[in-house]
Amino acid sequence: MFELEYHWIVLETPISSIQNLDDKGQIFYTLNFKVYTWGGNTEYLKSVITMEHFINNYYGYIKVK
């Protein structure tokens, strides 16, 4: 059975942090990176992602040499 927590992606570029200002002049950060996934909704991957959203949804990684 398909489980969202087992969905994988491959990071294809370095992750860069971009400083932004909101309407009240407060600083917030967005992230810029490209990934590959076997999932079906590629438009979602083109959405802006905030640092907070990334941290709340990042579960770890496996590095293999």
mmCIF file of C-alpha atoms in Angstrom:
data_model
loop_
_atom_site.group_PDB
_atom_site.id
_atom_site.type_symbol
_atom_site.label_atom_id
_atom_site.label_comp_id
_atom_site.label_asym_id
_atom_site.label_seq_id
_atom_site.Cartn_x
_atom_site.Cartn_y
_atom_site.Cartn_z
ATOM 1 C CA MET A 1 0.000 0.000 0.000
ATOM 2 C CA PHE A 2 1.242 3.510 -0.843
ATOM 3 C CA GLU A 3 2.183 5.548 2.233
ATOM 4 C CA LEU A 4 3.126 9.233 1.962
ATOM 5 C CA GLU A 5 5.878 8.897 4.564
ATOM 6 C CA TYR A 6 7.636 6.412 2.265
ATOM 7 C CA HIS A 7 7.601 8.685 -0.780
ATOM 8 C CA TRP A 8 11.128 9.489 -1.952
ATOM 9 C CA ILE A 9 12.698 12.297 -3.952
ATOM 10 C CA VAL A 10 16.200 12.859 -5.338
ATOM 11 C CA LEU A 11 17.834 16.241 -4.739
ATOM 12 C CA GLU A 12 19.269 17.450 -8.062
ATOM 13 C CA THR A 13 20.687 20.859 -7.059
ATOM 14 C CA PRO A 14 22.119 22.449 -3.926
ATOM 15 C CA ILE A 15 19.572 24.018 -1.567
ATOM 16 C CA SER A 16 19.849 27.803 -1.453
ATOM 17 C CA SER A 17 18.140 30.087 1.061
ATOM 18 C CA ILE A 18 16.532 33.337 -0.146
ATOM 19 C CA GLN A 19 15.772 36.178 2.267
ATOM 20 C CA ASN A 20 12.375 37.877 1.733
ATOM 21 C CA LEU A 21 10.295 40.607 3.392
ATOM 22 C CA ASP A 22 6.599 40.152 4.112
ATOM 23 C CA ASP A 23 3.968 42.938 3.979
ATOM 24 C CA LYS A 24 4.894 44.017 7.523
ATOM 25 C CA GLY A 25 8.628 44.221 6.789
ATOM 26 C CA GLN A 26 9.407 40.993 8.646
ATOM 27 C CA ILE A 27 12.146 38.761 7.254
ATOM 28 C CA PHE A 28 11.268 35.229 6.175
ATOM 29 C CA TYR A 29 13.183 32.714 4.116
ATOM 30 C CA THR A 30 12.242 30.626 1.109
ATOM 31 C CA LEU A 31 14.254 27.767 -0.333
ATOM 32 C CA ASN A 32 15.258 27.112 -3.920
ATOM 33 C CA PHE A 33 16.169 23.623 -5.152
ATOM 34 C CA LYS A 34 15.250 21.060 -7.800
ATOM 35 C CA VAL A 35 14.234 17.486 -7.143
ATOM 36 C CA TYR A 36 13.220 14.395 -9.089
ATOM 37 C CA THR A 37 10.317 12.271 -7.909
ATOM 38 C CA TRP A 38 8.265 9.440 -9.292
ATOM 39 C CA GLY A 39 5.126 11.181 -7.974
ATOM 40 C CA GLY A 40 2.483 12.489 -10.353
ATOM 41 C CA ASN A 41 1.982 16.164 -9.401
ATOM 42 C CA THR A 42 5.015 18.001 -10.790
ATOM 43 C CA GLU A 43 3.320 21.428 -10.525
ATOM 44 C CA TYR A 44 3.499 21.213 -6.726
ATOM 45 C CA LEU A 45 7.271 20.975 -6.972
ATOM 46 C CA LYS A 46 7.352 24.401 -8.645
ATOM 47 C CA SER A 47 5.663 26.064 -5.658
ATOM 48 C CA VAL A 48 7.535 28.344 -3.277
ATOM 49 C CA ILE A 49 8.527 26.553 -0.093
ATOM 50 C CA THR A 50 9.347 28.363 3.120
ATOM 51 C CA MET A 51 12.104 27.307 5.488
ATOM 52 C CA GLU A 52 9.440 26.588 8.144
ATOM 53 C CA HIS A 53 7.470 24.319 5.788
ATOM 54 C CA PHE A 54 10.630 22.437 4.809
ATOM 55 C CA ILE A 55 11.736 21.897 8.421
ATOM 56 C CA ASN A 56 8.262 20.692 9.459
ATOM 57 C CA ASN A 57 8.176 18.130 6.624
ATOM 58 C CA TYR A 58 11.795 16.937 6.409
ATOM 59 C CA TYR A 59 12.303 13.472 7.859
ATOM 60 C CA GLY A 60 15.948 12.765 7.033
ATOM 61 C CA TYR A 61 18.068 11.265 4.300
ATOM 62 C CA ILE A 62 20.175 8.291 3.382
ATOM 63 C CA LYS A 63 23.570 8.859 1.763
ATOM 64 C CA VAL A 64 25.180 5.977 -0.098
ATOM 65 C CA LYS A 65 28.648 5.939 -1.654
#
